[in-house]
CSV table of C-alpha atoms in Angstrom, one decimal:
chain,number,residue,atom,x,y,z
A,246,MET,CA,-55.9,-43.3,70.7
A,247,PRO,CA,-59.6,-43.7,71.0
A,248,GLU,CA,-61.1,-47.1,71.2
A,249,THR,CA,-61.9,-48.6,67.8
A,250,PRO,CA,-65.6,-49.0,67.2
A,251,SER,CA,-67.0,-52.4,66.2
A,252,SER,CA,-68.7,-53.0,62.9
A,253,ILE,CA,-72.1,-52.5,64.6
A,254,ASP,CA,-71.4,-48.7,64.9
A,255,ILE,CA,-71.6,-48.1,61.1
A,256,SER,CA,-74.3,-50.7,60.3
A,257,PRO,CA,-77.2,-48.3,60.8
A,258,ARG,CA,-75.7,-46.0,58.2
A,259,LEU,CA,-75.3,-48.9,55.8
A,260,GLU,CA,-78.9,-49.9,56.4
A,261,ARG,CA,-80.1,-46.3,55.8
A,262,ILE,CA,-78.2,-46.1,52.5
A,263,ALA,CA,-79.6,-49.5,51.4
A,264,LYS,CA,-83.2,-48.6,52.5
A,265,LEU,CA,-83.1,-45.4,50.4
A,266,ALA,CA,-81.6,-47.2,47.4
A,267,LYS,CA,-84.3,-49.9,47.6
A,268,GLU,CA,-87.1,-47.3,47.9
A,269,ALA,CA,-85.8,-45.2,45.0
A,270,PRO,CA,-84.4,-47.6,42.4
A,271,SER,CA,-84.1,-45.0,39.7
A,272,MET,CA,-82.6,-42.2,41.9
A,273,ALA,CA,-79.0,-41.1,41.4
A,274,PHE,CA,-77.3,-40.4,44.7
A,275,THR,CA,-75.5,-37.0,44.8
A,276,THR,CA,-74.4,-37.1,48.5
A,277,LEU,CA,-72.8,-40.3,49.8
A,278,ALA,CA,-69.2,-39.3,50.7
A,279,HIS,CA,-70.3,-37.7,54.0
A,280,HIS,CA,-70.8,-41.2,55.3
A,281,ILE,CA,-67.1,-41.8,55.1
A,282,ASP,CA,-65.7,-40.5,58.3
A,283,ILE,CA,-63.0,-41.6,60.7
A,284,ASP,CA,-65.2,-44.3,62.2
A,285,TRP,CA,-66.0,-45.6,58.7
A,286,LEU,CA,-62.3,-45.7,57.8
A,287,ARG,CA,-61.6,-47.6,61.0
A,288,GLU,CA,-64.2,-50.2,60.0
A,289,ALA,CA,-62.8,-50.3,56.5
A,290,HIS,CA,-59.3,-51.0,58.0
A,291,ARG,CA,-60.7,-53.8,60.1
A,292,ARG,CA,-62.3,-55.4,57.1
A,293,THR,CA,-59.1,-55.1,55.0
A,294,ARG,CA,-57.1,-58.3,54.8
A,295,LYS,CA,-53.8,-57.9,56.6
A,296,GLY,CA,-51.8,-60.7,55.2
A,297,GLY,CA,-51.6,-59.6,51.6
A,298,ALA,CA,-48.5,-58.7,49.6
A,299,ALA,CA,-47.3,-55.1,49.8
A,300,GLY,CA,-47.8,-52.6,47.0
A,301,VAL,CA,-45.4,-50.4,45.2
A,302,ASP,CA,-44.6,-48.4,48.4
A,303,GLY,CA,-43.6,-51.5,50.4
A,304,GLN,CA,-46.0,-50.6,53.2
A,305,THR,CA,-47.2,-53.6,55.2
A,306,ALA,CA,-50.4,-53.8,57.3
A,307,GLU,CA,-48.3,-54.0,60.5
A,308,GLY,CA,-46.3,-50.9,59.6
A,309,TYR,CA,-49.4,-48.9,58.8
A,310,ALA,CA,-51.0,-49.9,62.1
A,311,THR,CA,-48.1,-48.5,64.2
A,312,ASP,CA,-49.6,-45.0,63.8
A,313,LEU,CA,-53.1,-46.1,62.6
A,314,GLU,CA,-55.1,-43.1,63.9
A,315,ALA,CA,-52.9,-40.5,62.3
A,316,ASN,CA,-52.7,-42.5,59.1
A,317,LEU,CA,-56.4,-42.8,58.8
A,318,ARG,CA,-57.1,-39.1,59.6
A,319,SER,CA,-54.5,-38.1,56.9
A,320,LEU,CA,-56.1,-40.5,54.5
A,321,LEU,CA,-59.6,-39.1,55.2
A,322,GLU,CA,-58.5,-35.5,54.7
A,323,ARG,CA,-56.7,-36.2,51.4
A,324,ALA,CA,-59.7,-38.2,50.1
A,325,LYS,CA,-62.3,-35.6,51.0
A,326,SER,CA,-60.2,-32.6,49.7
A,327,GLY,CA,-59.4,-34.3,46.4
A,328,ILE,CA,-55.6,-34.3,46.8
A,329,TYR,CA,-55.4,-38.0,47.3
A,330,ARG,CA,-53.3,-39.6,44.5
A,331,ALA,CA,-54.0,-43.2,43.7
A,332,PRO,CA,-50.6,-45.0,43.4
A,333,PRO,CA,-50.1,-47.5,40.5
A,334,VAL,CA,-50.6,-51.2,41.3
A,335,ARG,CA,-47.8,-53.7,41.4
A,336,ARG,CA,-48.1,-56.3,38.7
A,337,VAL,CA,-47.7,-60.0,39.5
A,338,PHE,CA,-48.7,-63.1,37.6
A,339,ILE,CA,-50.4,-66.3,38.7
A,340,PRO,CA,-50.8,-69.5,36.6
A,341,LYS,CA,-54.0,-70.2,34.8
A,342,ASP,CA,-55.3,-73.3,33.1
A,343,GLY,CA,-53.3,-74.3,30.0
A,344,GLY,CA,-50.0,-73.0,31.4
A,345,ARG,CA,-50.9,-69.4,30.8
A,346,LEU,CA,-50.4,-66.6,33.3
A,347,ARG,CA,-53.1,-64.2,34.7
A,348,PRO,CA,-52.0,-60.7,35.7
A,349,LEU,CA,-52.9,-59.4,39.1
A,350,GLY,CA,-52.6,-55.9,40.4
A,351,ILE,CA,-51.6,-55.4,44.1
A,352,PRO,CA,-52.6,-51.9,45.5
A,353,THR,CA,-50.8,-50.3,48.4
A,354,PHE,CA,-52.2,-51.1,51.8
A,355,GLU,CA,-53.6,-47.6,52.3
A,356,ASP,CA,-55.2,-47.8,48.9
A,357,LYS,CA,-56.9,-51.0,49.9
A,358,VAL,CA,-58.3,-49.4,53.0
A,359,LEU,CA,-59.8,-46.4,51.0
A,360,GLN,CA,-61.1,-48.8,48.3
A,361,ARG,CA,-62.8,-50.8,51.0
A,362,ALA,CA,-64.4,-47.7,52.4
A,363,VAL,CA,-65.8,-46.7,49.0
A,364,ALA,CA,-66.8,-50.2,48.2
A,365,MET,CA,-68.9,-50.4,51.4
A,366,VAL,CA,-70.8,-47.3,50.3
A,367,LEU,CA,-71.3,-48.4,46.7
A,368,GLY,CA,-72.1,-51.9,47.8
A,369,ALA,CA,-75.0,-50.7,50.0
A,370,VAL,CA,-76.5,-49.0,47.0
A,371,TYR,CA,-76.0,-51.6,44.3
A,372,GLU,CA,-76.9,-54.6,46.4
A,373,GLN,CA,-80.5,-53.3,46.1
A,374,ASP,CA,-80.1,-53.3,42.3
A,375,PHE,CA,-78.3,-56.5,41.6
A,376,LEU,CA,-80.4,-59.4,40.3
A,377,ASP,CA,-80.8,-62.9,41.7
A,378,CYS,CA,-78.8,-64.3,38.7
A,379,SER,CA,-75.6,-62.6,40.0
A,380,TYR,CA,-73.6,-64.5,42.7
A,381,GLY,CA,-70.0,-63.3,42.5
A,382,PHE,CA,-68.4,-61.3,45.3
A,383,ARG,CA,-71.7,-60.5,47.0
A,384,PRO,CA,-72.5,-60.8,50.7
A,385,GLY,CA,-74.3,-64.0,51.6
A,386,ARG,CA,-73.7,-65.6,48.1
A,387,SER,CA,-71.0,-68.0,47.0
A,388,ALA,CA,-69.8,-70.0,44.0
A,389,HIS,CA,-71.5,-73.1,45.6
A,390,ASP,CA,-74.8,-71.2,45.6
A,391,ALA,CA,-74.4,-70.5,41.9
A,392,LEU,CA,-73.6,-74.1,41.2
A,393,ASN,CA,-76.6,-75.4,43.3
A,394,ASP,CA,-78.9,-73.0,41.5
A,395,LEU,CA,-77.6,-74.0,38.1
A,396,ARG,CA,-77.9,-77.7,38.9
A,397,SER,CA,-81.5,-77.2,40.1
A,398,GLU,CA,-82.4,-75.3,36.9
A,399,LEU,CA,-80.9,-78.1,34.7
A,400,MET,CA,-82.9,-80.7,36.6
A,401,VAL,CA,-86.2,-78.7,36.1
A,402,VAL,CA,-85.7,-78.3,32.4
A,403,GLY,CA,-84.3,-81.8,31.9
A,404,GLY,CA,-80.9,-80.4,30.9
A,405,GLY,CA,-81.9,-78.3,27.9
A,406,TRP,CA,-79.3,-76.3,26.0
A,407,VAL,CA,-76.5,-74.6,27.8
A,408,LEU,CA,-74.7,-71.5,26.4
A,409,GLU,CA,-71.3,-71.7,27.9
A,410,ALA,CA,-69.7,-68.3,27.5
A,411,ASP,CA,-66.2,-66.8,28.2
A,412,ILE,CA,-65.5,-63.1,28.1
A,413,GLN,CA,-62.0,-62.5,26.6
A,414,SER,CA,-59.7,-60.7,29.1
A,415,PHE,CA,-62.7,-59.0,30.8
A,416,PHE,CA,-60.7,-57.2,33.5
A,417,ASP,CA,-58.3,-55.8,30.9
A,418,ALA,CA,-61.1,-54.8,28.4
A,419,LEU,CA,-63.4,-53.0,30.8
A,420,ASP,CA,-64.1,-49.6,29.2
A,421,HIS,CA,-63.5,-46.7,31.6
A,422,GLY,CA,-65.8,-44.3,29.7
A,423,GLN,CA,-68.6,-46.9,29.7
A,424,LEU,CA,-68.1,-47.7,33.3
A,425,ARG,CA,-68.3,-44.0,34.4
A,426,ALA,CA,-71.5,-43.6,32.4
A,427,ILE,CA,-73.1,-46.7,34.0
A,428,LEU,CA,-71.9,-45.5,37.5
A,429,ARG,CA,-73.4,-42.0,37.0
A,430,GLN,CA,-76.8,-43.5,36.4
A,431,ARG,CA,-76.9,-44.4,40.2
A,432,VAL,CA,-74.1,-42.4,41.9
A,433,ARG,CA,-73.1,-38.8,41.1
A,434,ASP,CA,-71.3,-38.0,44.3
A,435,GLY,CA,-68.3,-36.0,43.2
A,436,VAL,CA,-65.9,-37.4,45.8
A,437,LEU,CA,-66.7,-41.0,45.1
A,438,VAL,CA,-66.8,-40.6,41.3
A,439,ARG,CA,-63.5,-38.8,41.4
A,440,LEU,CA,-61.9,-41.6,43.5
A,441,VAL,CA,-63.1,-44.3,41.2
A,442,GLY,CA,-61.7,-42.4,38.2
A,443,LYS,CA,-58.3,-42.1,39.9
A,444,TRP,CA,-58.2,-45.8,40.6
A,445,LEU,CA,-59.1,-46.6,37.0
A,446,ASN,CA,-56.4,-44.2,35.7
A,447,ALA,CA,-53.7,-45.2,38.3
A,448,GLY,CA,-52.1,-47.7,35.9
A,449,VAL,CA,-49.7,-50.5,36.5
A,450,LEU,CA,-46.0,-50.1,37.5
A,451,THR,CA,-43.8,-52.3,35.3
A,452,GLU,CA,-40.0,-52.6,34.8
A,453,THR,CA,-40.2,-49.7,32.3
A,454,GLY,CA,-42.4,-47.4,34.4
A,455,ARG,CA,-46.0,-46.7,34.9
A,456,VAL,CA,-48.4,-47.9,32.2
A,457,ARG,CA,-51.9,-46.3,31.9
A,458,SER,CA,-54.8,-47.4,29.7
A,459,GLU,CA,-58.3,-46.3,28.9
A,460,THR,CA,-59.5,-49.8,29.6
A,461,GLY,CA,-59.2,-52.3,32.4
A,462,SER,CA,-59.5,-52.7,36.1
A,463,PRO,CA,-56.7,-54.7,37.7
A,464,GLN,CA,-57.7,-58.0,39.2
A,465,GLY,CA,-56.6,-58.0,42.8
A,466,GLY,CA,-57.9,-54.5,43.7
A,467,VAL,CA,-60.4,-54.4,46.5
A,468,ILE,CA,-63.0,-52.4,44.5
A,469,SER,CA,-62.4,-54.2,41.1
A,470,PRO,CA,-65.0,-57.1,41.8
A,471,LEU,CA,-67.7,-54.5,42.6
A,472,LEU,CA,-67.0,-52.4,39.6
A,473,ALA,CA,-67.1,-55.6,37.5
A,474,ASN,CA,-70.5,-56.5,38.9
A,475,ILE,CA,-71.8,-53.0,38.3
A,476,TYR,CA,-70.6,-53.2,34.7
A,477,LEU,CA,-72.0,-56.6,33.9
A,478,HIS,CA,-75.2,-55.9,35.8
A,479,GLU,CA,-76.0,-53.3,33.1
A,480,VAL,CA,-74.3,-55.0,30.1
A,481,LEU,CA,-75.7,-58.5,30.7
A,482,ASP,CA,-78.1,-59.1,33.6
A,483,VAL,CA,-80.6,-56.2,33.1
A,484,TRP,CA,-80.5,-56.6,29.4
A,485,PHE,CA,-81.1,-60.4,29.5
A,486,GLU,CA,-83.9,-60.2,32.1
A,487,GLY,CA,-85.6,-57.2,30.8
A,488,VAL,CA,-85.1,-57.3,27.0
A,489,VAL,CA,-84.2,-60.9,26.0
A,490,LYS,CA,-86.3,-63.2,28.2
A,491,PRO,CA,-89.7,-61.6,27.3
A,492,ARG,CA,-89.0,-62.4,23.7
A,493,LEU,CA,-88.1,-66.1,24.1
A,494,LYS,CA,-90.5,-68.9,23.4
A,495,GLY,CA,-89.3,-71.2,26.2
A,496,ARG,CA,-87.7,-71.1,29.6
A,497,ALA,CA,-84.3,-69.5,30.1
A,498,ARG,CA,-82.1,-68.8,33.2
A,499,LEU,CA,-78.8,-66.8,33.4
A,500,ILE,CA,-76.3,-67.8,36.2
A,501,ARG,CA,-73.4,-65.4,36.5
A,502,TYR,CA,-70.4,-65.4,38.9
A,503,ALA,CA,-68.3,-62.3,38.3
A,504,ASP,CA,-67.3,-62.5,34.6
A,505,ASP,CA,-68.1,-66.2,34.4
A,506,PHE,CA,-71.6,-67.1,33.2
A,507,VAL,CA,-73.8,-69.7,31.6
A,508,ILE,CA,-77.4,-69.5,30.3
A,509,VAL,CA,-79.7,-72.5,30.4
A,510,PHE,CA,-82.5,-72.8,27.7
A,511,SER,CA,-85.3,-75.2,27.3
A,512,ARG,CA,-85.4,-74.6,23.6
A,513,ARG,CA,-82.6,-74.8,21.0
A,514,ASP,CA,-84.0,-72.0,18.8
A,515,ASP,CA,-84.0,-69.6,21.8
A,516,ALA,CA,-80.4,-70.6,22.6
A,517,ARG,CA,-79.3,-69.9,19.0
A,518,ARG,CA,-81.0,-66.6,18.8
A,519,VAL,CA,-79.3,-65.4,22.0
A,520,MET,CA,-75.9,-66.8,20.9
A,521,ASP,CA,-76.2,-64.8,17.7
A,522,VAL,CA,-77.0,-61.5,19.4
A,523,LEU,CA,-74.8,-61.8,22.5
A,524,PRO,CA,-71.5,-60.8,20.7
A,525,LYS,CA,-73.2,-57.6,19.3
A,526,ARG,CA,-74.4,-56.7,22.8
A,527,PHE,CA,-71.0,-57.2,24.3
A,528,GLY,CA,-69.2,-55.4,21.4
A,529,LYS,CA,-71.3,-52.3,22.2
A,530,TYR,CA,-69.5,-52.1,25.5
A,531,GLY,CA,-66.0,-53.0,24.3
A,532,LEU,CA,-66.2,-56.7,25.3
A,533,THR,CA,-65.4,-59.8,23.2
A,534,LEU,CA,-66.6,-63.3,23.7
A,535,HIS,CA,-63.8,-65.9,23.3
A,536,PRO,CA,-64.5,-67.6,19.9
A,537,GLU,CA,-63.3,-71.1,21.0
A,538,LYS,CA,-64.5,-71.1,24.6
A,539,THR,CA,-68.0,-69.8,23.9
A,540,ARG,CA,-70.2,-72.7,22.7
A,541,LEU,CA,-73.7,-74.1,22.8
A,542,VAL,CA,-73.9,-77.4,24.6
A,543,ARG,CA,-76.6,-80.0,24.1
A,544,PHE,CA,-77.3,-81.1,27.7
A,545,ARG,CA,-80.4,-83.2,27.4
A,546,ARG,CA,-81.2,-85.8,30.1
A,547,PRO,CA,-80.4,-89.3,28.7
A,548,PRO,CA,-83.5,-91.4,27.9
A,549,LYS,CA,-85.0,-93.3,30.9
A,550,GLY,CA,-84.5,-96.7,29.3
A,551,GLY,CA,-81.0,-95.9,28.0
A,552,SER,CA,-77.9,-97.3,29.5
A,553,ARG,CA,-74.4,-95.8,29.9
A,554,ARG,CA,-71.3,-97.5,31.0
A,555,ASP,CA,-71.1,-97.3,34.8
A,556,GLY,CA,-74.2,-95.2,34.7
A,557,ILE,CA,-72.2,-92.0,33.8
A,558,ALA,CA,-72.8,-89.9,30.7
A,559,SER,CA,-69.7,-88.9,28.7
A,560,LEU,CA,-67.6,-86.3,30.6
A,561,ASP,CA,-65.8,-85.2,27.5
A,562,GLY,CA,-68.6,-85.2,24.9
A,563,PRO,CA,-71.4,-82.8,24.2
A,564,GLU,CA,-73.3,-83.8,27.3
A,565,SER,CA,-71.0,-82.0,29.8
A,566,PHE,CA,-69.6,-78.5,30.4
A,567,ASP,CA,-67.4,-76.7,32.9
A,568,PHE,CA,-68.4,-73.9,35.3
A,569,LEU,CA,-66.5,-72.5,38.3
A,570,GLY,CA,-63.9,-75.4,38.3
A,571,PHE,CA,-66.5,-78.2,38.0
A,572,THR,CA,-67.6,-80.4,35.2
A,573,LEU,CA,-71.4,-80.8,35.2
A,574,HIS,CA,-72.6,-84.1,33.7
A,575,TRP,CA,-75.5,-86.6,33.8
A,576,ALA,CA,-75.1,-89.7,36.0
A,577,ARG,CA,-77.2,-92.3,37.7
A,578,SER,CA,-78.3,-91.6,41.3
A,579,ARG,CA,-78.6,-94.3,43.9
A,580,LYS,CA,-82.2,-94.7,42.9
A,581,HIS,CA,-80.9,-95.3,39.3
A,582,GLU,CA,-82.4,-92.1,38.0
A,583,TRP,CA,-80.5,-89.6,35.8
A,584,VAL,CA,-79.4,-86.6,37.8
A,585,VAL,CA,-76.9,-83.7,37.2
A,586,LYS,CA,-73.7,-84.3,39.2
A,587,LEU,CA,-70.5,-82.3,39.6
A,588,ARG,CA,-66.9,-83.4,39.6
A,589,THR,CA,-63.7,-81.4,39.6
A,590,SER,CA,-62.8,-80.4,36.0
A,591,THR,CA,-59.9,-82.0,34.4
A,592,ALA,CA,-58.2,-78.6,33.8
A,593,ARG,CA,-58.6,-77.7,37.5
A,594,ILE,CA,-57.1,-81.1,38.7
A,595,SER,CA,-54.2,-80.6,36.3
A,596,ARG,CA,-53.5,-77.1,37.6
A,597,THR,CA,-53.7,-78.3,41.2
A,598,LEU,CA,-51.3,-81.1,40.7
A,599,ARG,CA,-48.9,-78.9,38.6
A,600,ARG,CA,-48.8,-76.4,41.5
A,601,ALA,CA,-48.2,-79.2,44.0
A,602,ASN,CA,-45.4,-80.6,41.9
A,603,ASP,CA,-43.7,-77.2,41.5
A,604,TRP,CA,-44.1,-76.5,45.3
A,605,CYS,CA,-42.6,-79.8,46.4
A,606,ARG,CA,-39.7,-79.4,44.0
A,607,ARG,CA,-38.9,-75.9,45.3
A,608,HIS,CA,-39.2,-76.9,49.0
A,609,ARG,CA,-38.0,-80.5,48.9
A,610,HIS,CA,-35.1,-79.8,51.3
A,611,GLN,CA,-37.3,-78.2,53.9
A,612,PRO,CA,-38.1,-80.3,57.1
A,613,VAL,CA,-40.8,-82.8,56.7
A,614,PRO,CA,-43.1,-81.4,59.4
A,615,TRP,CA,-42.9,-77.9,57.7
A,616,GLN,CA,-43.8,-79.5,54.3
A,617,TRP,CA,-46.6,-81.5,55.9
A,618,THR,CA,-48.2,-78.5,57.5
A,619,ARG,CA,-48.4,-76.6,54.2
A,620,LEU,CA,-49.5,-79.6,52.1
A,621,ARG,CA,-52.2,-80.4,54.6
A,622,ARG,CA,-53.4,-76.8,54.5
A,623,SER,CA,-53.5,-76.8,50.7
A,624,LEU,CA,-55.5,-80.1,50.6
A,625,LEU,CA,-57.9,-78.9,53.2
A,626,GLY,CA,-58.6,-75.8,51.0
A,627,HIS,CA,-59.1,-78.0,48.0
A,628,ILE,CA,-61.6,-80.2,49.9
A,629,ALA,CA,-63.4,-77.2,51.3
A,630,TYR,CA,-64.3,-76.0,47.8
A,631,PHE,CA,-64.5,-79.3,45.8
A,632,GLY,CA,-66.0,-81.5,48.5
A,633,VAL,CA,-69.5,-81.5,47.1
A,634,THR,CA,-72.1,-84.3,46.7
A,635,GLY,CA,-70.9,-86.8,44.0
A,636,ASN,CA,-67.3,-85.6,43.8
A,637,TYR,CA,-65.6,-88.0,46.2
A,638,ARG,CA,-63.7,-90.0,43.6
A,639,SER,CA,-62.1,-86.8,42.2
A,640,LEU,CA,-61.0,-85.8,45.7
A,641,GLU,CA,-59.5,-89.3,46.2
A,642,ARG,CA,-57.6,-88.9,42.9
A,643,VAL,CA,-56.1,-85.6,43.9
A,644,ARG,CA,-55.0,-86.8,47.4
A,645,TRP,CA,-53.4,-89.9,45.9
A,646,GLN,CA,-51.5,-87.9,43.3
A,647,VAL,CA,-50.3,-85.4,45.9
A,648,VAL,CA,-49.0,-88.3,48.0
A,649,ARG,CA,-47.2,-89.6,44.9
A,650,ILE,CA,-45.7,-86.2,44.1
A,651,TRP,CA,-44.6,-85.7,47.7
A,652,ARG,CA,-42.9,-89.0,47.8
A,653,LYS,CA,-41.2,-88.3,44.4
A,654,TRP,CA,-39.5,-85.2,45.7
A,655,LEU,CA,-38.7,-86.6,49.1
A,656,ASN,CA,-37.0,-89.4,47.2
A,657,ARG,CA,-34.7,-86.9,45.5
A,658,ARG,CA,-33.4,-85.4,48.8
A,659,SER,CA,-30.8,-88.0,49.2
A,660,GLN,CA,-29.0,-90.5,47.0
A,661,ARG,CA,-28.4,-92.9,49.9
A,662,LYS,CA,-31.7,-92.8,51.8
A,663,ARG,CA,-34.5,-93.7,49.3
A,664,MET,CA,-38.2,-93.1,50.1
A,665,SER,CA,-39.6,-96.6,49.6
A,666,MET,CA,-43.4,-97.2,49.7
A,667,GLU,CA,-43.0,-98.7,53.1
A,668,ARG,CA,-41.2,-95.7,54.5
A,669,MET,CA,-43.8,-93.4,52.9
A,670,ARG,CA,-46.6,-95.3,54.6
A,671,LYS,CA,-44.9,-94.9,57.9
A,672,LEU,CA,-44.4,-91.2,57.2
A,673,LEU,CA,-48.1,-90.8,56.4
A,674,ASP,CA,-49.0,-92.6,59.6
A,675,ARG,CA,-47.1,-89.9,61.5
A,676,TYR,CA,-48.0,-87.0,59.2
A,677,PRO,CA,-51.3,-87.9,57.7
A,678,LEU,CA,-52.7,-85.9,54.8
A,679,PRO,CA,-56.5,-85.2,55.0
A,680,TRP,CA,-58.8,-87.7,53.5
A,681,PRO,CA,-61.7,-86.6,51.2
A,682,ARG,CA,-64.9,-85.3,52.8
A,683,ILE,CA,-68.2,-84.1,51.4
A,684,MET,CA,-68.4,-80.6,52.8
A,685,ARG,CA,-71.5,-79.5,51.0
A,686,ALA,CA,-74.5,-81.6,50.3
A,687,PHE,CA,-76.5,-80.1,47.5
A,688,ALA,CA,-80.3,-79.9,47.8
A,689,PRO,CA,-82.1,-82.9,46.3
A,690,PRO,CA,-83.3,-82.4,42.7
A,691,PRO,CA,-86.8,-81.0,42.2
A,692,ALA,CA,-89.6,-83.6,41.9
């Protein structure tokens, strides 16, 4: 088998696509599929996560790699000739806040590779079109970037008014016809358009058989986040920046991460006008805003001479809101000035602890070193995301509660050998769980 090229081998082609897309922002590409060749598929395979669950065919990444070259060449031939058949995704459910379940679709491994190859082409085009307000699933951008930008904007306008929006079941409601029409504005390559159509129509395999729908793009698919960004770029971002903002009287800023977004306004009347027209705009594209989770929040900076208990504004009242797992609220800085701070939202802490409790219950009879390794890994992941400036106490709370939960289920392993606090302290000396750390220091607020 020939040596697998590195990612550098296809980067000049990605750069050429991006350069042409940037120079011709209104041009529709009719020839893009020729970029996808065997080298492109090898790179797509390299970028595809290997540890994910298997799809409906049971094929694992390891099994696919045993005859990788032949598999990729067969995949390329089927994709280019039009005979490739997109298999249905396997449906699984993961817990959401409030005890609900979120459906995820798991494609087959081969489908993931082909989706990655197509996403690489489409991403090179659309990265030139996407606006600065969009942060989700884009190279070089993260949820922390979105939060830092939001925090800075709130400090500039002194809090203002925040439109906290929630799109109801976005990935289930995404209209296929509307998405194809939006896609054709920029990409008219027959091979790529046909493949995207096949993935949209592949459906979900359930206990009663395959279920197809004219709406929806399963969460969990490699290409789904990009399709979501393309859809909301047209439905929300371009509309807000090009049509709405020029008609407002004051300052406004949209911050969007995938289908989660907030809009900051300096004036209440502007906020109300947009809140009134937003459902109509979304309804035009088959989307609905959640009536209870979409609200206008008064987020004004507290008066300079005012005082709040412990220097913290109410976390549950009108002066706080949630975004990307954090609660944003006003609090005193070390210089005794009011600043916007972030702390882990109550709902996210509850979900984290509920999962920890369920996990410890199911694995309470496993060896302690095995449990410790996985609990430690989970806490490190939590700290990596939530370890931001001003959130140390929330991290301490989660660690303390995880220790308490671990002890509770270790205590139920045996009727004779109870896990006293003294024994638990000795166990933690030998198997220490990570202490909170601030992993990301946000930029100081604007002067």
